[in-house]
Amino acid sequence: MALTEFDIIERYFSSINHLPDEYRRYIDVAIGDDCAIINNFPDKQLALSVDTVVEGVHFPVQAEPSLVAQRALSVAVSDLAAMGAKPLAFTLSISLPDSNSAWLEHFSLGLDEAAKSYRMQLIGGDTTRGPLSISVQVFGLLPMMRRLKRSGAQVGDLLFVSGSLGDAALALDVINGACNADGSATEYLLSRFYQPTARVMLGESLLDLATAAIDVSDGLLADVSHILQSSSVGGEIYLSQLPLSEVMSQLATPERAMEYAATGGDDYELCFTVSPDQREQILEFADLFEIPLTEIGRIVQGDGLLCLDAKGQPVEPSNLGYQHFQGDS
Ligand code: ADP
Ligand code: MG
């Protein structure tokens, strides 16, 4: 029997709730009414962001539904992490070609798992028929007037990035058959593409420390350029320092690996600037959160981004396969 829209909401979406007890007081009304209502508290600000993923554009056709769900939520939560916000709740607007209950079952299980990892509640949404597309609107909490913007980088600051870079772009080449990988390498890369970890705890910890931050969604060079433009400063990136995974080093030549790391998108790592006297503190965070945090460059006077090779010689971004460097926004 075909599922109605209400069956779908009731069966698959109405009970995704992993909010810790101390945050339940923020949610007044959740699924089941015309609006969700979030209480506002005098000492907090609400951070909002929405991301849409479309089948065949942002993830491959026929992708495993639980992974599609996990990726859709993580991509949205990554924007909260980049601002230092604590994830609270999300809404889900989903357009489905048909009401396939096996697909929905797996999708909702994947969504529940991701919501659990970020300790969030699904508080509302919209369910319609159409080409497969998923919009996730996330809501996060910030302490009053404290946040990580793109605009605070200062001349002399160090540039850091979390995790490893380029894995998601390499994963897409493996999925598309442009690159061959064995079973365990493929498994690692697929998890880096479909199950990125939004760096929530790192973002929150950077609130009092970083001068600017962004999540790496478009590719490192593009995203660092956004910080530079917003902060009206220039930057240098040490290409030989870009953090690479073991799998990347095994599968790609050093030149290709550098290109993936510099220009590949979809890694959802955090890139941030700190004053040099915070270097030790950042390295302590790396131990604490068990995430590599690598110093990859610095902020300088002027504008634009200079890429330097291991000998300190400038490298043209176009030689890194980066076509849209100039004037990209
Ligand atoms: P309305 O027509 O008033 O917009 P709907 O009938 O679309 O309400 O939805 C009924 C309730 O179910 C609302 O509270 C809505 O937020 C929620 N809802 C609808 N689709 C979803 C979804 N995909 N995920 C979570 N909640 C949903
Ligand atoms: Mg209504």
Tab-separated table of C-alpha atoms and ligand atoms in Angstrom:
chain	number	residue	atom	x	y	z
A	1	MET	CA	0.000	0.000	0.000
A	2	ALA	CA	1.359	3.408	-0.929
A	3	LEU	CA	2.458	5.564	1.958
A	4	THR	CA	0.789	8.935	2.364
A	5	GLU	CA	2.796	12.022	3.214
A	6	PHE	CA	1.520	11.767	6.797
A	7	ASP	CA	2.514	8.100	7.096
A	8	ILE	CA	5.993	9.030	5.935
A	9	ILE	CA	6.368	11.831	8.480
A	10	GLU	CA	4.928	9.760	11.313
A	11	ARG	CA	6.848	6.596	10.549
A	12	TYR	CA	10.246	7.923	9.532
A	13	PHE	CA	10.734	11.442	10.802
A	14	SER	CA	8.651	12.149	13.898
A	15	SER	CA	10.978	10.689	16.513
A	16	ILE	CA	14.515	11.683	15.568
A	17	ASN	CA	15.561	13.337	18.799
A	18	HIS	CA	18.943	13.121	20.463
A	19	LEU	CA	18.955	16.412	22.322
A	20	PRO	CA	20.665	16.128	25.685
A	21	ASP	CA	18.317	16.891	28.601
A	22	GLU	CA	19.865	20.263	29.307
A	23	TYR	CA	18.988	21.483	25.808
A	24	ARG	CA	15.353	20.280	25.678
A	25	ARG	CA	14.150	23.536	27.201
A	26	TYR	CA	15.143	25.324	23.988
A	27	ILE	CA	12.518	23.474	21.922
A	28	ASP	CA	8.955	24.549	22.656
A	29	VAL	CA	7.045	23.018	19.699
A	30	ALA	CA	8.468	20.372	17.333
A	31	ILE	CA	6.943	18.179	14.567
A	32	GLY	CA	3.146	18.100	14.318
A	33	ASP	CA	2.134	21.722	14.163
A	34	ASP	CA	2.296	24.460	11.532
A	35	CYS	CA	5.563	25.821	12.868
A	36	ALA	CA	8.291	24.600	15.149
A	37	ILE	CA	9.036	27.036	17.966
A	38	ILE	CA	12.461	27.555	19.511
A	39	ASN	CA	12.585	29.444	22.818
A	40	ASN	CA	14.990	32.305	22.908
A	41	PHE	CA	17.246	32.838	25.842
A	42	PRO	CA	18.780	36.176	26.763
A	43	ASP	CA	22.346	34.891	26.872
A	44	LYS	CA	22.336	33.020	23.551
A	45	GLN	CA	22.129	33.694	19.845
A	46	LEU	CA	20.684	31.331	17.257
A	47	ALA	CA	22.900	30.457	14.261
A	48	LEU	CA	21.028	29.303	11.119
A	49	SER	CA	22.188	27.713	7.903
A	50	VAL	CA	20.530	25.723	5.123
A	51	ASP	CA	22.057	23.341	2.571
A	52	THR	CA	20.419	21.485	-0.291
A	53	VAL	CA	21.748	18.349	-1.950
A	54	VAL	CA	20.348	17.052	-5.230
A	55	GLU	CA	20.716	13.519	-6.589
A	56	GLY	CA	23.093	13.424	-9.554
A	57	VAL	CA	24.550	16.811	-8.638
A	58	HIS	CA	25.816	16.559	-5.054
A	59	PHE	CA	25.736	12.791	-4.678
A	60	PRO	CA	25.662	9.960	-7.234
A	61	VAL	CA	22.375	8.568	-8.550
A	62	GLN	CA	21.356	5.391	-6.664
A	63	ALA	CA	23.587	6.198	-3.709
A	64	GLU	CA	22.952	4.283	-0.492
A	65	PRO	CA	20.114	6.224	1.263
A	66	SER	CA	21.533	6.055	4.798
A	67	LEU	CA	24.753	7.624	3.511
A	68	VAL	CA	22.866	10.304	1.592
A	69	ALA	CA	21.115	11.235	4.832
A	70	GLN	CA	24.314	11.305	6.856
A	71	ARG	CA	26.053	13.466	4.304
A	72	ALA	CA	23.117	15.879	4.016
A	73	LEU	CA	23.068	16.525	7.772
A	74	SER	CA	26.858	16.674	8.200
A	75	VAL	CA	27.269	19.189	5.374
A	76	ALA	CA	24.753	21.482	7.047
A	77	VAL	CA	26.159	21.002	10.555
A	78	SER	CA	29.641	21.802	9.237
A	79	ASP	CA	28.499	25.405	8.741
A	80	LEU	CA	27.549	25.572	12.421
A	81	ALA	CA	30.967	24.173	13.348
A	82	ALA	CA	32.671	26.818	11.212
A	83	MET	CA	30.980	29.567	13.247
A	84	GLY	CA	31.630	27.854	16.585
A	85	ALA	CA	27.931	27.132	17.195
A	86	LYS	CA	26.574	24.168	19.155
A	87	PRO	CA	24.138	22.103	17.031
A	88	LEU	CA	20.614	22.119	18.482
A	89	ALA	CA	17.946	21.217	15.932
A	90	PHE	CA	17.217	20.868	12.229
A	91	THR	CA	14.361	20.811	9.759
A	92	LEU	CA	14.254	18.534	6.715
A	93	SER	CA	12.652	19.418	3.403
A	94	ILE	CA	12.654	16.356	1.187
A	95	SER	CA	11.440	15.834	-2.358
A	96	LEU	CA	10.974	12.142	-3.234
A	97	PRO	CA	10.311	10.533	-6.635
A	98	ASP	CA	8.122	7.880	-4.963
A	99	SER	CA	7.279	6.584	-1.504
A	100	ASN	CA	9.674	3.632	-1.472
A	101	SER	CA	9.495	2.342	2.100
A	102	ALA	CA	12.818	0.444	1.978
A	103	TRP	CA	14.577	3.601	0.778
A	104	LEU	CA	12.854	5.727	3.442
A	105	GLU	CA	13.680	3.218	6.169
A	106	HIS	CA	17.389	3.356	5.362
A	107	PHE	CA	17.331	7.097	4.881
A	108	SER	CA	15.723	7.707	8.261
A	109	LEU	CA	18.087	5.280	10.013
A	110	GLY	CA	21.080	7.114	8.554
A	111	LEU	CA	19.569	10.449	9.513
A	112	ASP	CA	18.920	9.233	13.046
A	113	GLU	CA	22.502	8.037	13.375
A	114	ALA	CA	23.908	11.372	12.209
A	115	ALA	CA	21.498	13.310	14.469
A	116	LYS	CA	22.681	11.137	17.352
A	117	SER	CA	26.335	11.878	16.660
A	118	TYR	CA	25.624	15.631	16.722
A	119	ARG	CA	23.032	15.332	19.557
A	120	MET	CA	20.295	17.124	17.601
A	121	GLN	CA	16.498	17.005	17.259
A	122	LEU	CA	14.519	16.989	13.979
A	123	ILE	CA	11.840	19.600	14.672
A	124	GLY	CA	9.967	19.968	11.375
A	125	GLY	CA	10.134	19.938	7.620
A	126	ASP	CA	8.294	19.387	4.389
A	127	THR	CA	7.683	16.256	2.336
A	128	THR	CA	6.829	16.492	-1.368
A	129	ARG	CA	6.996	14.455	-4.560
A	130	GLY	CA	9.619	15.280	-7.177
A	131	PRO	CA	13.220	14.576	-8.186
A	132	LEU	CA	15.257	13.430	-5.184
A	133	SER	CA	16.521	16.441	-3.293
A	134	ILE	CA	17.136	17.096	0.375
A	135	SER	CA	17.336	20.436	2.167
A	136	VAL	CA	18.512	20.547	5.737
A	137	GLN	CA	18.128	23.719	7.773
A	138	VAL	CA	20.204	23.658	10.940
A	139	PHE	CA	19.853	25.711	14.115
A	140	GLY	CA	22.751	26.140	16.520
A	141	LEU	CA	23.421	28.037	19.727
A	142	LEU	CA	26.136	30.619	20.272
A	143	PRO	CA	27.095	32.452	23.442
A	144	MET	CA	25.962	36.076	23.054
A	145	MET	CA	28.079	37.978	20.484
A	146	ARG	CA	30.775	35.328	20.301
A	147	ARG	CA	31.251	33.605	16.947
A	148	LEU	CA	33.875	32.720	14.389
A	149	LYS	CA	33.416	34.928	11.356
A	150	ARG	CA	35.410	34.952	8.135
A	151	SER	CA	36.370	38.566	8.623
A	152	GLY	CA	38.724	38.653	11.629
A	153	ALA	CA	42.054	37.421	10.212
A	154	GLN	CA	44.995	39.694	11.165
A	155	VAL	CA	48.357	40.184	9.488
A	156	GLY	CA	50.822	37.798	11.160
A	157	ASP	CA	48.170	35.161	12.032
A	158	LEU	CA	48.891	31.515	11.324
A	159	LEU	CA	46.604	29.490	9.068
A	160	PHE	CA	45.601	26.035	10.283
A	161	VAL	CA	43.454	23.260	8.834
A	162	SER	CA	41.955	20.190	10.520
A	163	GLY	CA	42.130	16.596	9.283
A	164	SER	CA	43.376	15.742	5.808
A	165	LEU	CA	42.504	17.434	2.524
A	166	GLY	CA	41.445	16.182	-0.895
A	167	ASP	CA	39.979	12.825	0.153
A	168	ALA	CA	36.413	13.641	-0.901
A	169	ALA	CA	37.533	14.754	-4.374
A	170	LEU	CA	39.624	11.600	-4.754
A	171	ALA	CA	36.597	9.582	-3.591
A	172	LEU	CA	34.508	11.072	-6.405
A	173	ASP	CA	37.170	10.067	-8.937
A	174	VAL	CA	37.073	6.520	-7.538
A	175	ILE	CA	33.249	6.475	-7.686
A	176	ASN	CA	33.349	7.757	-11.280
A	177	GLY	CA	35.977	5.195	-12.269
A	178	ALA	CA	38.646	7.810	-13.029
A	179	CYS	CA	40.920	6.312	-10.374
A	180	ASN	CA	41.391	2.724	-9.160
A	181	ALA	CA	41.574	1.803	-5.501
A	182	ASP	CA	41.526	-1.486	-3.583
A	183	GLY	CA	38.774	-2.455	-1.144
A	184	SER	CA	40.049	-0.849	2.023
A	185	ALA	CA	41.162	2.370	0.288
A	186	THR	CA	37.752	2.604	-1.390
A	187	GLU	CA	36.003	2.080	1.925
A	188	TYR	CA	38.046	4.841	3.550
A	189	LEU	CA	37.424	7.281	0.679
A	190	LEU	CA	33.690	6.583	0.497
A	191	SER	CA	33.392	7.260	4.209
A	192	ARG	CA	35.274	10.529	3.773
A	193	PHE	CA	32.816	11.556	1.052
A	194	TYR	CA	29.543	10.293	2.535
A	195	GLN	CA	30.274	10.563	6.234
A	196	PRO	CA	32.287	13.731	6.734
A	197	THR	CA	32.594	14.624	10.411
A	198	ALA	CA	31.500	18.189	11.025
A	199	ARG	CA	34.193	19.496	13.404
A	200	VAL	CA	31.752	20.692	16.025
A	201	MET	CA	33.854	20.390	19.189
A	202	LEU	CA	36.834	21.964	17.497
A	203	GLY	CA	34.706	24.890	16.299
A	204	GLU	CA	33.276	25.497	19.755
A	205	SER	CA	36.747	25.359	21.310
A	206	LEU	CA	38.067	27.886	18.807
A	207	LEU	CA	35.467	30.520	19.809
A	208	ASP	CA	37.859	32.426	22.050
A	209	LEU	CA	40.953	31.628	20.076
A	210	ALA	CA	40.590	31.826	16.304
A	211	THR	CA	40.390	35.212	14.597
A	212	ALA	CA	38.546	33.783	11.533
A	213	ALA	CA	37.249	30.401	10.375
A	214	ILE	CA	35.543	28.689	7.437
A	215	ASP	CA	34.702	25.098	6.564
A	216	VAL	CA	36.375	23.658	3.477
A	217	SER	CA	33.476	22.941	1.136
A	218	ASP	CA	34.534	24.534	-2.170
A	219	GLY	CA	38.217	23.585	-1.932
A	220	LEU	CA	41.022	24.949	0.254
A	221	LEU	CA	42.257	27.733	-2.049
A	222	ALA	CA	38.739	28.997	-2.720
A	223	ASP	CA	37.755	28.890	0.937
A	224	VAL	CA	40.948	30.513	2.216
A	225	SER	CA	40.378	33.228	-0.383
A	226	HIS	CA	36.991	33.878	1.212
A	227	ILE	CA	38.690	34.514	4.570
A	228	LEU	CA	41.253	36.801	2.920
A	229	GLN	CA	38.635	38.822	1.083
A	230	SER	CA	36.360	39.159	4.117
A	231	SER	CA	39.310	40.157	6.312
A	232	SER	CA	40.957	42.475	3.702
A	233	VAL	CA	44.337	40.749	4.067
A	234	GLY	CA	46.636	38.588	1.935
A	235	GLY	CA	47.779	35.033	2.582
A	236	GLU	CA	50.471	32.483	1.869
A	237	ILE	CA	49.923	28.740	1.683
A	238	TYR	CA	52.770	26.214	2.014
A	239	LEU	CA	51.674	23.563	-0.479
A	240	SER	CA	54.163	20.986	0.783
A	241	GLN	CA	52.579	21.189	4.255
A	242	LEU	CA	49.014	20.355	3.184
A	243	PRO	CA	47.870	17.370	5.273
A	244	LEU	CA	47.309	14.223	3.189
A	245	SER	CA	45.756	10.932	4.253
A	246	GLU	CA	47.737	7.714	3.889
A	247	VAL	CA	45.312	6.597	1.194
A	248	MET	CA	45.875	9.819	-0.735
A	249	SER	CA	49.654	9.373	-0.547
A	250	GLN	CA	49.337	5.781	-1.769
A	251	LEU	CA	46.960	6.428	-4.668
A	252	ALA	CA	48.068	9.766	-6.074
A	253	THR	CA	51.452	11.064	-7.248
A	254	PRO	CA	52.795	13.873	-5.026
A	255	GLU	CA	51.772	16.447	-7.660
A	256	ARG	CA	48.227	15.091	-8.025
A	257	ALA	CA	47.866	14.762	-4.251
A	258	MET	CA	48.783	18.436	-3.869
A	259	GLU	CA	46.163	19.359	-6.467
A	260	TYR	CA	43.474	17.329	-4.745
A	261	ALA	CA	44.362	18.864	-1.386
A	262	ALA	CA	44.553	22.445	-2.677
A	263	THR	CA	41.461	22.453	-4.884
A	264	GLY	CA	39.238	19.454	-4.089
A	265	GLY	CA	35.980	20.328	-2.358
A	266	ASP	CA	33.636	18.562	0.044
A	267	ASP	CA	36.140	17.778	2.804
A	268	TYR	CA	34.271	19.753	5.488
A	269	GLU	CA	37.413	20.315	7.510
A	270	LEU	CA	37.841	23.591	9.400
A	271	CYS	CA	40.331	26.164	8.215
A	272	PHE	CA	41.087	28.940	10.710
A	273	THR	CA	43.501	31.701	11.630
A	274	VAL	CA	45.073	32.280	15.045
A	275	SER	CA	47.696	34.628	16.390
A	276	PRO	CA	51.168	33.001	16.587
A	277	ASP	CA	51.125	32.959	20.398
A	278	GLN	CA	48.241	30.425	20.229
A	279	ARG	CA	50.281	27.814	18.342
A	280	GLU	CA	50.891	25.648	21.432
A	281	GLN	CA	47.225	25.788	22.427
A	282	ILE	CA	46.166	24.633	18.966
A	283	LEU	CA	48.580	21.710	19.124
A	284	GLU	CA	47.062	20.782	22.496
A	285	PHE	CA	43.606	20.785	20.886
A	286	ALA	CA	44.924	18.392	18.260
A	287	ASP	CA	45.846	15.953	21.035
A	288	LEU	CA	42.642	16.572	22.967
A	289	PHE	CA	40.294	16.023	20.009
A	290	GLU	CA	42.548	13.493	18.292
A	291	ILE	CA	42.369	15.410	15.004
A	292	PRO	CA	45.442	16.499	13.072
A	293	LEU	CA	45.663	20.318	13.107
A	294	THR	CA	48.267	21.445	10.602
A	295	GLU	CA	49.839	24.861	10.132
A	296	ILE	CA	49.566	25.454	6.383
A	297	GLY	CA	50.231	29.128	5.886
A	298	ARG	CA	50.073	32.638	7.243
A	299	ILE	CA	48.301	35.928	6.845
A	300	VAL	CA	50.255	38.773	5.242
A	301	GLN	CA	49.644	42.364	4.227
A	302	GLY	CA	47.988	43.126	0.913
A	303	ASP	CA	45.472	40.956	-0.862
A	304	GLY	CA	45.284	37.657	-2.740
A	305	LEU	CA	46.696	34.250	-2.005
A	306	LEU	CA	50.246	33.173	-2.792
A	307	CYS	CA	50.912	29.427	-3.060
A	308	LEU	CA	54.486	28.395	-2.244
A	309	ASP	CA	56.215	25.093	-3.018
A	310	ALA	CA	58.632	23.246	-0.722
A	311	LYS	CA	61.462	25.600	-1.773
A	312	GLY	CA	59.396	28.694	-1.089
A	313	GLN	CA	58.900	29.350	-4.819
A	314	PRO	CA	55.497	30.672	-5.959
A	315	VAL	CA	53.255	28.206	-7.801
A	316	GLU	CA	50.560	29.413	-10.194
A	317	PRO	CA	47.159	28.266	-8.903
A	318	SER	CA	46.238	27.324	-12.493
A	319	ASN	CA	49.078	24.760	-12.330
A	320	LEU	CA	47.192	23.146	-9.469
A	321	GLY	CA	44.164	22.579	-11.670
A	322	TYR	CA	42.494	25.601	-10.138
A	323	GLN	CA	40.629	27.427	-12.899
A	324	HIS	CA	38.446	29.903	-11.079
A	325	PHE	CA	40.955	31.468	-8.775
A	326	GLN	CA	40.871	35.063	-9.934
A	327	GLY	CA	37.673	36.882	-9.134
A	328	ASP	CA	36.070	33.799	-7.646
A	329	SER	CA	33.566	34.602	-4.922
B	1	ADP	P1	1.861	22.148	6.712
B	1	ADP	O1	1.034	21.665	5.580
B	1	ADP	O2	1.101	22.871	7.763
B	1	ADP	O3	3.108	22.844	6.276
B	1	ADP	P2	2.722	19.493	6.794
B	1	ADP	O4	1.492	18.700	6.621
B	1	ADP	O5	3.615	19.723	5.631
B	1	ADP	O6	2.348	20.854	7.470
B	1	ADP	O7	3.604	18.804	7.914
B	1	ADP	C1	3.010	18.361	9.118
B	1	ADP	C2	4.064	18.389	10.190
B	1	ADP	O8	5.108	17.474	9.870
B	1	ADP	C3	4.730	19.743	10.357
B	1	ADP	O9	4.992	19.917	11.741
B	1	ADP	C4	5.999	19.622	9.594
B	1	ADP	O10	7.008	20.464	10.122
B	1	ADP	C5	6.346	18.155	9.783
B	1	ADP	N1	7.092	17.581	8.637
B	1	ADP	C6	6.722	17.485	7.349
B	1	ADP	N2	7.652	16.879	6.588
B	1	ADP	C7	8.669	16.597	7.444
B	1	ADP	C8	9.962	15.993	7.282
B	1	ADP	N3	10.398	15.543	6.099
B	1	ADP	N4	10.736	15.886	8.370
B	1	ADP	C9	10.328	16.344	9.552
B	1	ADP	N5	9.129	16.907	9.789
B	1	ADP	C10	8.322	17.041	8.734
B	2	MG	MG	0.224	24.265	8.023
